[in-house]
Amino acid sequence: MEDPDLIARIYPGDSSNYDSNWLSPAEQIIRLAHHRERCISPGRSIPLPEPTPLPRNARAATEERDAYDPPYLEFRFSNGPGAQGRFVAGRDANQCHFLIPSPVVSSRHFALTFKKIGGYYCLVIQDLNSTHGTRIIYDSEGGEPRRGFDWIIGGLGIATKAREILIKLSGCPHFRIVPAQHDVTSPDYIANVERFLEKPAVTDDLVQNIHLGGRDTELNTGAQTPLHEAIQIPYAHLGMGGFGAVTHYWNVSTGEETACKRPRDPNNYDEQDWRNEIAMMKKFSHPHIVSLVQANNGPPPEIWLEYLPCGNLNDEHGKSPFDYDECCVVLYQSADALEYLHKAATAHRDIKPENMLVAARDPLKIKLGDFGLSKEGTLRTQCGTADHAAPEVVNGGHASYTTAADIWSLGCVLARLAGCFPDFGTVFRGRYRNSWPGAEWYNLVVDSVNNAGLNGLTCILRSMLVLGPDERATAAEIKEAARRLVESPGRAATPTQASYAAASQASSTTSRLDNTFWMDPLNSIGGGSSLQTMLRHDLKSDEISTTASKASSRNSESQGAAIAVENAQYERGPAVPRLMPVPHHPASATYGEMAGVANYPLFEGVDQEFVKDSEVPQVPLSDSRLAAVLQAFDEERPT
Ligand SMILES: Nc1ncnc2c1ncn2[C@@H]1O[C@H](COP(=O)(O)OP(=O)(O)OP(=O)(O)O)[C@@H](O)[C@H]1O
């Protein structure tokens, strides 16, 4: 149980080599009479007075080692250090609470105190500019000795999770420190720390003898100068992409957490790619783009990034699927980032869930990461990830493409989260493993989103997953549309009759066959202008319910109307949080003939196997539930 008065205990770090019959050097230090007030000795009755070190080989005489609880020193708020606000360790009995009588230890070597970091009081060890420096080892990770350096050992990050924290002073036995666990937000803890740091102690005898002052500044000539750079402790492996391996690090002095990306194979990487990624990241500063902390070109290169604790979008969605409202937020924030990039004439070129990182789930905050393929200016290279790459990218080599490629990819991401994205692996069973997908894939994607239930989100997705890049909505338009969904209380609304009609008028032929238009007019929402037209009309949930109930009363006998009501309610409510995947039914027509897209250069010279109709997966034009909803709207649609 938490002891609110306890700050830390210091144990001999070498006691495992000793037993109850012999005193280790560290134990001898802990048992010094100087520590009488702080020493607890579970195994023995009282601390011994100034023991004489025993030769190590004396252990050979011991037959069996006893289970042994070593003695320890206890540092408590109630037994505080007095006016100086820190417990001091060193060689000088007059100046130190923790006496280490060794010639290689400075008179005042290190201190145990609290420091406010990230708004919380954390327990720290400070080297007091000792001659030979101090080392703190967290579960065997630590680095070289440092002088004038701080290590967080309690309250934050790894310090609260490390199984073992050792204090190592060169040429001297080492000690294990066990900080007490406290709730750093608790008022009692804060009050205790503030008293510790400020209030002069009246009970501590040592105070009279302690010389107040800063850290020692002299460095003996000839002493090896210890290093001063930051110490980053590797904490966890975060991910492995096609190019890099990413590790989570913790800065022992600042508590800052970072993610460091290095080549998967430090002996085999494309130097230019890494330079490009670093140069790109240096240019960006946006709330929805992962920030660069520091980078070096190597070899091998390293990219230090802000750490995003929830990992990538895919992992987070796997743990707990994003609901409708969260999908709208993801869309809004990523469109915001893309608008920023595209204004700078830069394309990301690898938008996919694995490259979108989650800073927090509640409230949801995401950031775009992995700029390894991003580029400013003319874009020609076929690159990205097969199932998220835009058709014009796959058709690379024929013409340059634009930043609109990112819009397609983002549409894929959102369609995937919303459950209306075909499963590339399942559909093609490895057929495109070593090549880019063909038109059948793009048709499938467009069909899936067109056949998904109508709501504000799928309307926006239909303006993104458009084959012709010039017809796609822009990032700014998507952001604005998504903002309305995020800010509107009825985010899950379907379009109103007015917006439905507007969308019909603004139809373009870029997406699909004309003869599907009246079956599913929103299918034909082509580009940004039609999205804008649609967005001029509010997407309000109360209008859906009105429409749905009208439909219900007009067609009260019909099963279709009942489905319409159910569907509209489904679309509306937070009560059913997820979008439904598109139901496939066998009697549906296919889009295999690709009419309406035939003029698009994608289909010149690309892997032609897709054109065999027999192989084209059967995709429904529109499921019956959607048709019923549309029928309800249909009565008032202008002809
Ligand atoms: N800043 C970060 N914070 C937390 N996790 C991260 C961070 N950066 C990367 N990751 C994790 O590491 C994984 C791989 O990172 P990244 O995509 O940058 O590597 P890559 O080798 O360029 O991948 P790709 O195969 O997409 O090119 C990410 O999917 C994510 O899970």
XYZ file of C-alpha atoms and ligand atoms in Angstrom:
670
model
C 0.000 0.000 0.000
C 1.136 3.499 -0.747
C 2.902 5.139 2.194
C 2.235 8.872 1.716
C 5.205 9.850 3.875
C 7.785 7.719 2.070
C 9.987 9.223 -0.652
C 12.393 6.426 -1.488
C 14.453 3.571 -0.110
C 18.081 2.930 -0.937
C 19.297 -0.682 -0.825
C 22.747 -2.099 -1.343
C 23.045 -2.805 -5.063
C 25.388 -5.699 -4.504
C 23.614 -7.656 -1.774
C 22.703 -10.527 -4.064
C 26.383 -11.528 -3.977
C 26.386 -11.675 -0.222
C 24.433 -13.373 2.494
C 23.466 -12.933 6.085
C 26.897 -13.916 7.291
C 28.814 -11.324 5.405
C 28.400 -7.658 4.714
C 28.740 -6.414 1.194
C 30.619 -3.122 0.745
C 27.365 -1.331 -0.077
C 25.692 -2.810 2.982
C 28.546 -1.651 5.121
C 27.936 1.877 3.861
C 24.227 1.630 4.533
C 24.918 0.434 8.069
C 27.198 3.326 8.958
C 26.344 4.932 12.265
C 25.869 8.155 10.344
C 22.685 6.603 8.900
C 21.372 5.317 12.178
C 18.168 7.361 11.932
C 17.323 6.226 8.439
C 18.565 2.658 8.385
C 16.042 -0.157 8.543
C 17.441 -3.607 8.961
C 14.871 -6.355 8.561
C 17.488 -9.094 8.816
C 19.397 -7.808 11.834
C 18.414 -6.059 14.989
C 20.354 -2.792 14.710
C 22.770 -1.180 12.303
C 26.309 -2.098 13.178
C 28.760 0.628 14.071
C 31.379 1.301 11.402
C 32.051 -2.280 10.207
C 35.389 -3.334 8.860
C 35.182 -4.562 5.255
C 35.602 -8.300 4.972
C 37.618 -9.926 2.235
C 35.457 -11.174 -0.626
C 37.033 -14.636 -0.538
C 35.757 -15.081 3.007
C 32.482 -16.131 1.349
C 34.070 -19.398 0.349
C 33.796 -20.499 3.937
C 30.028 -20.152 3.839
C 28.310 -23.424 3.129
C 24.763 -22.311 2.320
C 23.479 -18.834 1.566
C 20.513 -17.735 3.628
C 17.523 -16.018 2.176
C 18.417 -12.509 3.097
C 16.618 -9.184 3.415
C 19.267 -6.509 3.130
C 19.108 -3.341 5.195
C 18.048 -0.128 3.538
C 17.917 3.607 4.093
C 14.552 5.273 4.204
C 14.015 8.847 3.065
C 10.753 10.341 4.267
C 8.963 13.664 4.019
C 8.700 13.655 7.807
C 12.408 13.005 8.115
C 13.301 15.608 5.518
C 16.514 17.263 4.494
C 15.782 20.657 5.937
C 16.077 24.031 4.342
C 18.001 22.974 1.291
C 15.145 20.929 -0.131
C 17.207 17.913 -1.113
C 18.893 14.925 0.429
C 22.593 15.061 -0.367
C 24.878 12.068 -0.904
C 28.668 12.300 -0.813
C 31.887 11.834 1.071
C 31.618 14.678 3.582
C 29.782 13.639 6.736
C 29.064 17.259 7.595
C 27.335 17.975 4.326
C 25.625 14.735 3.455
C 22.533 12.842 4.539
C 23.750 9.768 2.704
C 27.410 9.270 3.508
C 29.553 7.341 1.014
C 33.049 7.343 2.498
C 35.081 6.654 -0.600
C 37.969 8.730 -1.962
C 36.478 8.607 -5.477
C 33.195 10.125 -4.330
C 32.929 13.921 -4.245
C 32.264 15.653 -0.966
C 28.759 16.433 -2.264
C 28.186 14.033 -5.118
C 24.490 13.780 -5.898
C 21.170 14.851 -4.470
C 17.708 13.366 -4.179
C 15.004 15.974 -4.669
C 11.870 16.914 -6.607
C 11.539 18.825 -9.825
C 8.420 20.012 -11.613
C 8.303 18.313 -14.992
C 5.300 18.460 -17.288
C 3.332 20.101 -14.489
C 4.017 17.319 -11.942
C 6.528 16.997 -9.172
C 8.890 14.168 -10.055
C 11.519 12.603 -7.855
C 14.951 13.218 -9.404
C 18.581 12.433 -8.763
C 20.854 15.365 -9.561
C 24.560 15.014 -10.005
C 26.096 17.959 -8.128
C 28.894 18.472 -10.644
C 30.787 15.649 -8.985
C 34.329 14.928 -10.078
C 33.694 11.533 -11.615
C 30.027 11.809 -12.403
C 26.999 9.669 -11.609
C 25.301 6.906 -13.575
C 21.686 5.885 -13.174
C 20.753 2.586 -14.767
C 17.122 1.755 -15.507
C 16.742 -1.988 -16.119
C 20.272 -2.165 -17.517
C 19.821 0.895 -19.776
C 21.559 4.120 -18.892
C 24.602 5.450 -20.628
C 27.849 6.965 -19.499
C 28.404 8.931 -16.239
C 27.142 12.505 -16.308
C 28.048 15.547 -14.254
C 25.609 18.317 -13.452
C 22.824 16.156 -14.840
C 19.274 15.221 -13.716
C 17.595 11.794 -13.860
C 13.898 11.401 -13.215
C 13.398 8.387 -10.983
C 9.776 8.744 -9.904
C 6.460 10.190 -10.995
C 6.789 9.888 -14.776
C 7.339 7.508 -17.658
C 9.875 4.734 -17.389
C 10.772 5.791 -13.866
C 7.451 4.422 -12.653
C 7.775 1.213 -14.656
C 11.421 0.225 -14.373
C 11.898 -2.969 -12.390
C 15.255 -1.817 -11.079
C 16.974 1.571 -10.813
C 20.641 1.496 -9.839
C 22.889 4.342 -8.683
C 26.431 3.725 -9.881
C 29.415 5.824 -8.867
C 32.654 4.735 -10.438
C 35.087 2.962 -8.144
C 32.448 2.535 -5.475
C 29.757 -0.033 -4.634
C 26.451 0.650 -6.265
C 23.027 1.082 -4.741
C 19.481 0.259 -5.730
C 16.933 3.006 -5.252
C 13.241 2.204 -4.949
C 11.097 5.345 -5.197
C 7.728 5.246 -3.449
C 4.753 5.214 -5.810
C 2.556 8.272 -5.417
C -0.361 9.740 -7.253
C 1.416 12.864 -8.476
C -1.902 14.687 -8.855
C -2.984 14.120 -5.246
C -3.166 17.308 -3.143
C -1.474 15.551 -0.204
C 1.495 14.578 -2.331
C 1.787 18.072 -3.812
C 1.597 19.638 -0.359
C 4.259 17.251 0.971
C 6.607 18.021 -1.904
C 6.114 21.760 -1.590
C 6.866 21.568 2.118
C 9.920 19.454 1.347
C 11.212 21.975 -1.147
C 10.480 25.131 0.768
C 10.000 24.769 4.480
C 13.135 24.915 6.611
C 13.277 21.790 8.742
C 13.566 22.304 12.424
C 13.966 18.699 13.381
C 16.854 17.634 11.219
C 20.125 17.684 13.177
C 22.106 17.605 10.002
C 20.882 21.011 8.933
C 23.226 22.793 11.285
C 26.178 21.192 9.598
C 25.100 21.430 5.998
C 26.627 24.138 3.885
C 23.976 25.458 1.562
C 25.068 26.169 -1.962
C 24.998 25.111 -5.568
C 26.613 22.171 -7.227
C 30.347 21.669 -6.864
C 32.108 23.205 -9.787
C 35.689 22.069 -9.576
C 36.865 19.263 -11.773
C 40.078 17.538 -10.785
C 42.681 17.747 -13.471
C 43.255 14.439 -15.131
C 39.759 13.174 -14.416
C 37.981 11.731 -17.428
C 35.280 14.252 -18.366
C 31.959 12.453 -18.409
C 29.492 13.090 -21.196
C 26.737 15.679 -21.064
C 24.413 14.724 -23.898
C 20.837 13.718 -23.231
C 20.187 10.149 -22.167
C 17.423 8.446 -24.114
C 16.255 5.117 -22.783
C 14.765 2.751 -25.390
C 11.380 1.806 -24.076
C 9.523 -0.257 -26.672
C 9.508 -1.284 -30.283
C 6.694 0.675 -31.939
C 6.531 -0.584 -35.461
C 8.314 -1.832 -38.476
C 7.389 -0.464 -41.889
C 8.779 -1.281 -45.298
C 11.713 1.091 -44.751
C 12.152 1.831 -41.095
C 12.026 0.439 -37.598
C 10.550 2.755 -34.996
C 11.483 2.698 -31.300
C 9.936 4.538 -28.367
C 12.442 6.494 -26.254
C 12.235 8.305 -22.957
C 14.497 11.216 -22.037
C 15.609 10.616 -18.453
C 16.029 14.318 -17.656
C 12.989 15.889 -19.266
C 10.587 12.955 -19.343
C 10.002 13.728 -23.016
C 8.878 10.728 -25.040
C 9.952 10.415 -28.645
C 9.841 7.904 -31.457
C 13.030 7.287 -33.377
C 12.893 5.906 -36.890
C 15.975 4.226 -38.307
C 16.491 2.092 -41.405
C 15.348 -1.501 -40.976
C 18.760 -2.569 -42.155
C 21.436 0.003 -41.253
C 23.684 -1.412 -43.968
C 21.156 -1.301 -46.734
C 18.988 1.769 -47.225
C 18.507 4.488 -49.771
C 20.318 7.509 -48.413
C 18.475 9.879 -50.721
C 15.053 8.676 -49.531
C 16.000 9.348 -45.922
C 17.397 12.780 -46.754
C 14.165 13.554 -48.561
C 12.018 12.480 -45.613
C 14.088 14.581 -43.216
C 14.017 17.616 -45.504
C 10.254 17.316 -45.930
C 9.563 16.962 -42.231
C 11.680 19.998 -41.425
C 9.327 22.123 -43.521
C 6.086 21.184 -41.780
C 4.448 22.524 -38.693
C 0.808 21.604 -38.354
C -1.359 20.249 -35.525
C -2.264 17.189 -37.594
C 1.193 16.359 -38.876
C 3.680 14.458 -36.708
C 6.362 16.910 -35.559
C 10.022 16.376 -36.125
C 12.053 16.671 -32.934
C 15.495 16.176 -34.403
C 17.119 14.344 -37.275
C 20.475 13.428 -38.646
C 21.403 12.106 -42.044
C 23.659 9.474 -40.566
C 25.010 7.084 -41.441
C 22.772 5.497 -40.434
C 20.093 8.202 -40.512
C 17.820 8.831 -37.544
C 14.523 10.674 -37.441
C 13.361 11.639 -33.963
C 9.642 12.360 -33.896
C 7.101 13.312 -31.313
C 5.677 10.124 -29.802
C 2.027 9.315 -30.423
C 0.894 7.016 -27.646
C -2.007 5.270 -29.373
C -0.023 4.037 -32.370
C -1.427 3.956 -35.873
C -5.029 4.238 -36.996
C -5.188 0.606 -38.008
C -4.051 -0.659 -34.610
C -6.419 1.661 -32.796
C -9.344 0.693 -35.043
C -8.490 -2.948 -34.399
C -8.595 -2.426 -30.634
C -11.890 -0.560 -30.704
C -13.479 0.320 -34.056
C -14.023 4.000 -34.745
C -17.684 4.933 -34.688
C -19.408 7.231 -37.140
C -18.610 10.435 -35.257
C -14.979 9.449 -34.885
C -14.730 8.735 -38.622
C -15.961 12.284 -39.259
C -13.289 13.641 -36.928
C -10.577 11.581 -38.616
C -11.744 12.875 -41.982
C -11.822 16.476 -40.801
C -8.374 16.399 -39.220
C -6.691 14.585 -42.073
C -8.281 16.868 -44.648
C -6.965 19.782 -42.598
C -3.434 18.333 -42.810
C -3.777 17.619 -46.527
C -5.053 21.123 -47.207
C -1.890 22.428 -45.537
C 0.381 20.123 -47.541
C -1.373 20.697 -50.825
C -1.197 24.462 -50.403
C 2.561 23.953 -50.228
C 2.310 21.988 -53.515
C 3.372 18.865 -51.632
C 1.792 15.444 -51.922
C 2.085 12.860 -49.170
C 1.737 9.947 -51.601
C 1.352 7.209 -49.013
C -1.823 7.964 -47.104
C -2.999 4.770 -45.401
C -4.110 3.872 -41.872
C -0.611 2.695 -40.896
C 0.737 6.172 -41.673
C -1.881 8.009 -39.672
C -1.072 8.108 -35.985
C -3.371 8.561 -33.041
C -2.304 11.054 -30.394
C -5.393 10.549 -28.231
C -8.718 8.773 -28.508
C -10.854 10.961 -26.295
C -10.918 13.601 -27.576
C -9.742 12.007 -30.789
C -6.657 13.539 -32.330
C -4.798 12.091 -35.277
C -1.679 13.126 -37.165
C -0.243 12.244 -40.544
C 3.125 10.547 -40.406
C 5.680 8.838 -42.662
C 6.714 11.378 -45.262
C 9.138 8.976 -46.920
C 7.394 9.270 -50.275
C 6.195 12.845 -50.060
C 7.235 15.242 -52.779
C 6.871 18.829 -53.800
C 6.328 19.703 -57.452
C 5.838 17.386 -60.412
C 4.738 13.877 -59.517
C 5.347 10.957 -61.820
C 6.579 7.984 -59.798
C 4.318 5.006 -59.309
C 4.504 4.757 -55.552
C 2.454 4.252 -52.437
C 0.550 1.218 -51.257
C -1.400 -0.860 -53.778
C -4.866 -0.822 -52.248
C -4.732 2.882 -51.356
C -2.955 4.302 -54.421
C -5.042 6.488 -56.718
C -5.784 5.209 -60.229
C -3.705 7.933 -61.886
C -0.695 6.940 -59.755
C -1.014 3.337 -60.800
C -1.151 4.564 -64.353
C 2.182 6.304 -63.740
C 4.546 6.692 -66.642
C 1.806 8.009 -68.881
C 1.447 11.412 -67.341
C 2.181 13.322 -64.237
C -0.397 13.368 -61.481
C -1.358 15.847 -58.795
C -1.979 16.115 -55.087
C -5.501 14.845 -55.806
C -3.943 11.374 -55.483
C -3.898 11.908 -51.707
C -7.630 12.565 -51.752
C -8.314 9.164 -53.288
C -6.083 7.497 -50.697
C -7.744 9.306 -47.825
C -11.124 8.285 -49.248
C -9.906 4.663 -49.101
C -8.868 5.068 -45.472
C -12.226 6.459 -44.435
C -14.143 3.926 -46.490
C -12.164 1.238 -44.698
C -12.948 2.675 -41.267
C -16.590 3.065 -42.239
C -16.832 -0.568 -43.326
C -17.423 0.108 -47.024
C -14.036 -0.722 -48.466
C -13.447 -3.999 -50.293
C -10.817 -6.307 -48.894
C -8.039 -6.273 -51.455
C -6.471 -9.494 -50.230
C -9.707 -11.445 -50.174
C -10.949 -10.167 -53.509
C -7.799 -10.734 -55.497
C -6.237 -13.574 -53.522
C -2.705 -12.431 -54.145
C -3.282 -11.760 -57.855
C -1.718 -8.295 -57.620
C 0.935 -9.239 -55.129
C 3.770 -8.064 -57.321
C 1.973 -5.564 -59.476
C -0.345 -2.637 -59.208
C -4.068 -3.242 -59.251
C -6.167 -2.756 -62.372
C -9.482 -1.151 -63.115
C -11.519 -3.925 -61.546
C -10.114 -2.873 -58.197
C -10.987 0.766 -58.751
C -14.476 -0.131 -59.853
C -14.923 -2.213 -56.761
C -13.846 0.666 -54.537
C -16.195 3.120 -56.225
C -19.048 0.635 -56.137
C -18.543 -0.187 -52.497
C -18.803 3.399 -51.402
C -21.663 4.103 -53.758
C -23.582 1.192 -52.370
C -22.954 2.039 -48.751
C -25.783 3.537 -46.722
C -26.383 7.207 -47.421
C -25.219 9.602 -44.803
C -23.097 12.702 -44.552
C -19.856 10.770 -44.422
C -20.535 8.524 -47.405
C -21.645 11.560 -49.416
C -18.234 13.097 -48.836
C -16.510 9.810 -49.599
C -18.307 9.673 -52.934
C -16.747 12.986 -53.845
C -13.302 11.631 -52.956
C -13.407 8.194 -54.532
C -13.863 9.516 -58.024
C -11.759 8.033 -60.798
C -10.944 11.318 -62.540
C -8.517 13.289 -60.345
C -9.747 16.633 -61.656
C -13.254 15.750 -60.571
C -12.309 14.885 -57.036
C -13.143 17.251 -54.215
C -10.186 19.208 -52.888
C -8.809 18.902 -49.377
C -10.258 22.316 -48.517
C -13.719 21.285 -49.685
C -13.565 17.994 -47.824
C -12.386 19.728 -44.700
C -15.286 22.157 -44.859
C -17.800 19.382 -45.470
C -16.351 17.266 -42.659
C -16.314 20.273 -40.337
C -20.053 20.572 -40.750
C -20.518 16.946 -39.851
C -18.246 17.255 -36.839
C -19.905 20.394 -35.577
C -23.482 19.502 -36.379
C -25.434 17.788 -33.641
C -26.948 15.353 -36.162
C -23.736 14.263 -37.758
C -25.061 10.984 -39.018
C -27.713 12.649 -41.110
C -28.476 11.647 -44.667
C -28.770 14.382 -47.287
C -32.051 16.253 -47.392
C -34.296 16.202 -50.429
C -32.881 19.558 -51.472
C -29.298 18.404 -51.271
C -30.277 15.225 -53.021
C -31.721 17.219 -55.912
C -28.745 19.547 -55.967
C -26.442 16.594 -56.153
C -28.442 15.239 -59.064
C -28.173 18.487 -60.952
C -24.483 18.699 -60.334
C -23.946 15.191 -61.540
C -21.000 14.353 -63.678
C -20.244 11.266 -65.683
C -16.825 10.599 -64.292
C -17.802 7.963 -61.821
C -20.183 5.532 -63.326
C -22.664 4.570 -65.994
C -25.404 7.071 -66.693
C -28.067 4.439 -66.419
C -27.250 4.004 -62.768
C -27.891 7.630 -62.129
C -31.545 7.476 -61.223
C -30.999 4.391 -59.206
C -28.406 6.153 -57.149
C -27.996 9.788 -58.056
C -25.435 10.532 -55.387
C -23.274 8.026 -57.157
C -22.662 10.703 -59.725
C -21.421 13.379 -57.423
C -18.266 14.013 -59.262
C -16.077 16.817 -58.111
C -15.663 19.590 -55.661
C -18.282 21.807 -57.218
C -21.010 19.243 -56.706
C -19.848 18.654 -53.168
C -20.128 22.351 -52.544
C -23.585 22.405 -54.059
C -24.602 19.630 -51.750
C -23.097 21.275 -48.770
C -25.063 24.426 -49.280
C -27.898 22.378 -47.849
C -27.845 21.436 -44.245
C -27.496 17.834 -43.273
C -29.849 17.717 -40.360
C -31.019 14.641 -38.613
C -34.508 16.009 -37.937
C -35.064 16.231 -41.671
C -34.243 12.598 -42.097
C -36.693 11.539 -39.494
C -39.365 13.691 -41.136
C -38.593 12.188 -44.499
C -38.484 8.733 -43.104
C -41.777 9.060 -41.282
C -43.402 10.615 -44.366
C -42.212 7.664 -46.326
C -43.500 5.399 -43.680
C -47.009 6.875 -43.657
C -47.257 6.934 -47.449
C -46.143 3.370 -47.764
C -47.188 1.994 -44.464
C -48.016 -1.364 -45.972
C -44.806 -1.699 -47.827
C -41.872 -3.527 -46.455
C -39.596 -1.156 -48.355
C -40.859 1.819 -46.393
C -40.404 0.000 -43.154
C -36.860 -0.679 -44.146
C -36.515 2.980 -45.110
C -37.519 4.057 -41.650
C -35.251 1.544 -40.046
C -32.456 2.548 -42.307
C -32.935 6.257 -41.747
C -33.008 5.695 -38.008
C -29.926 3.617 -38.284
C -28.174 6.335 -40.225
C -29.206 8.966 -37.784
C -28.571 7.776 -34.367
C -25.598 7.458 -32.170
C -27.567 4.467 -30.869
C -26.127 2.411 -33.730
C -22.656 3.736 -33.831
C -21.114 1.996 -36.811
C -21.704 2.206 -40.491
C -22.884 -1.034 -42.000
C -20.797 -2.790 -44.561
C -22.409 -3.041 -47.976
C -24.501 -6.190 -48.278
C -23.779 -8.022 -51.515
C -26.549 -9.894 -53.252
C -26.082 -12.223 -56.151
C -28.709 -10.865 -58.529
C -26.986 -7.544 -58.885
C -25.523 -6.179 -62.093
C -21.825 -5.579 -62.580
C -19.800 -2.634 -63.696
C -17.259 -4.803 -65.423
C -17.572 -3.087 -68.759
C -16.162 0.095 -67.282
C -18.271 2.355 -69.405
C -18.011 5.965 -68.395
C -14.364 5.682 -67.587
C -13.135 4.418 -70.920
C -11.511 7.684 -71.885
C -9.509 7.862 -68.783
C -5.825 7.119 -69.417
C -5.667 4.703 -66.514
C -6.926 2.023 -68.758
C -4.307 2.385 -71.418
C -1.646 -0.226 -71.214
C -2.227 -1.213 -67.614
C -2.421 -4.864 -66.644
C -5.245 -5.950 -68.905
C -6.321 -9.101 -67.147
C -9.013 -7.191 -65.342
C -11.076 -6.665 -68.481
C -12.173 -10.287 -68.631
C -15.726 -9.932 -67.461
C -15.863 -13.451 -66.164
C -13.256 -12.520 -63.607
C -14.802 -9.285 -62.528
C -16.359 -9.698 -59.136
C -20.112 -9.259 -59.022
C -20.866 -5.954 -57.381
C -24.373 -4.797 -56.599
C -25.620 -1.614 -58.170
C -27.489 -0.785 -55.079
C -28.816 -2.844 -52.223
C -32.501 -3.117 -51.576
C -32.388 -1.153 -48.365
C -30.786 1.804 -50.054
C -33.246 1.563 -52.945
C -36.111 1.756 -50.499
C -34.737 4.893 -48.916
C -34.212 6.443 -52.300
C -37.711 5.566 -53.337
C -38.991 7.527 -50.391
C -37.044 10.545 -51.561
C -37.890 9.905 -55.168
C -41.435 11.161 -55.066
C -40.365 14.748 -54.692
C -37.341 14.597 -56.906
C -37.448 16.967 -59.906
C -37.714 15.135 -63.176
N 5.803 9.030 -33.931
C 5.331 7.814 -33.721
N 4.707 7.512 -32.569
C 4.213 6.271 -32.364
N 4.307 5.259 -33.255
C 4.928 5.502 -34.424
C 5.465 6.780 -34.720
N 6.017 6.740 -35.952
C 5.821 5.490 -36.405
N 5.176 4.736 -35.498
C 4.796 3.312 -35.651
O 5.727 2.685 -36.500
C 5.070 2.184 -37.684
C 6.015 2.294 -38.888
O 6.394 3.665 -39.085
P 6.570 4.301 -40.519
O 5.284 4.140 -41.271
O 7.079 5.681 -40.390
O 7.679 3.342 -41.128
P 7.986 3.040 -42.643
O 9.055 2.042 -42.673
O 8.225 4.312 -43.379
O 6.616 2.403 -43.132
P 6.084 2.185 -44.616
O 6.106 0.699 -44.825
O 4.690 2.746 -44.578
O 6.956 2.948 -45.531
C 3.797 3.023 -37.800
O 2.770 2.350 -38.494
C 3.436 3.209 -36.336
O 2.743 2.083 -35.842
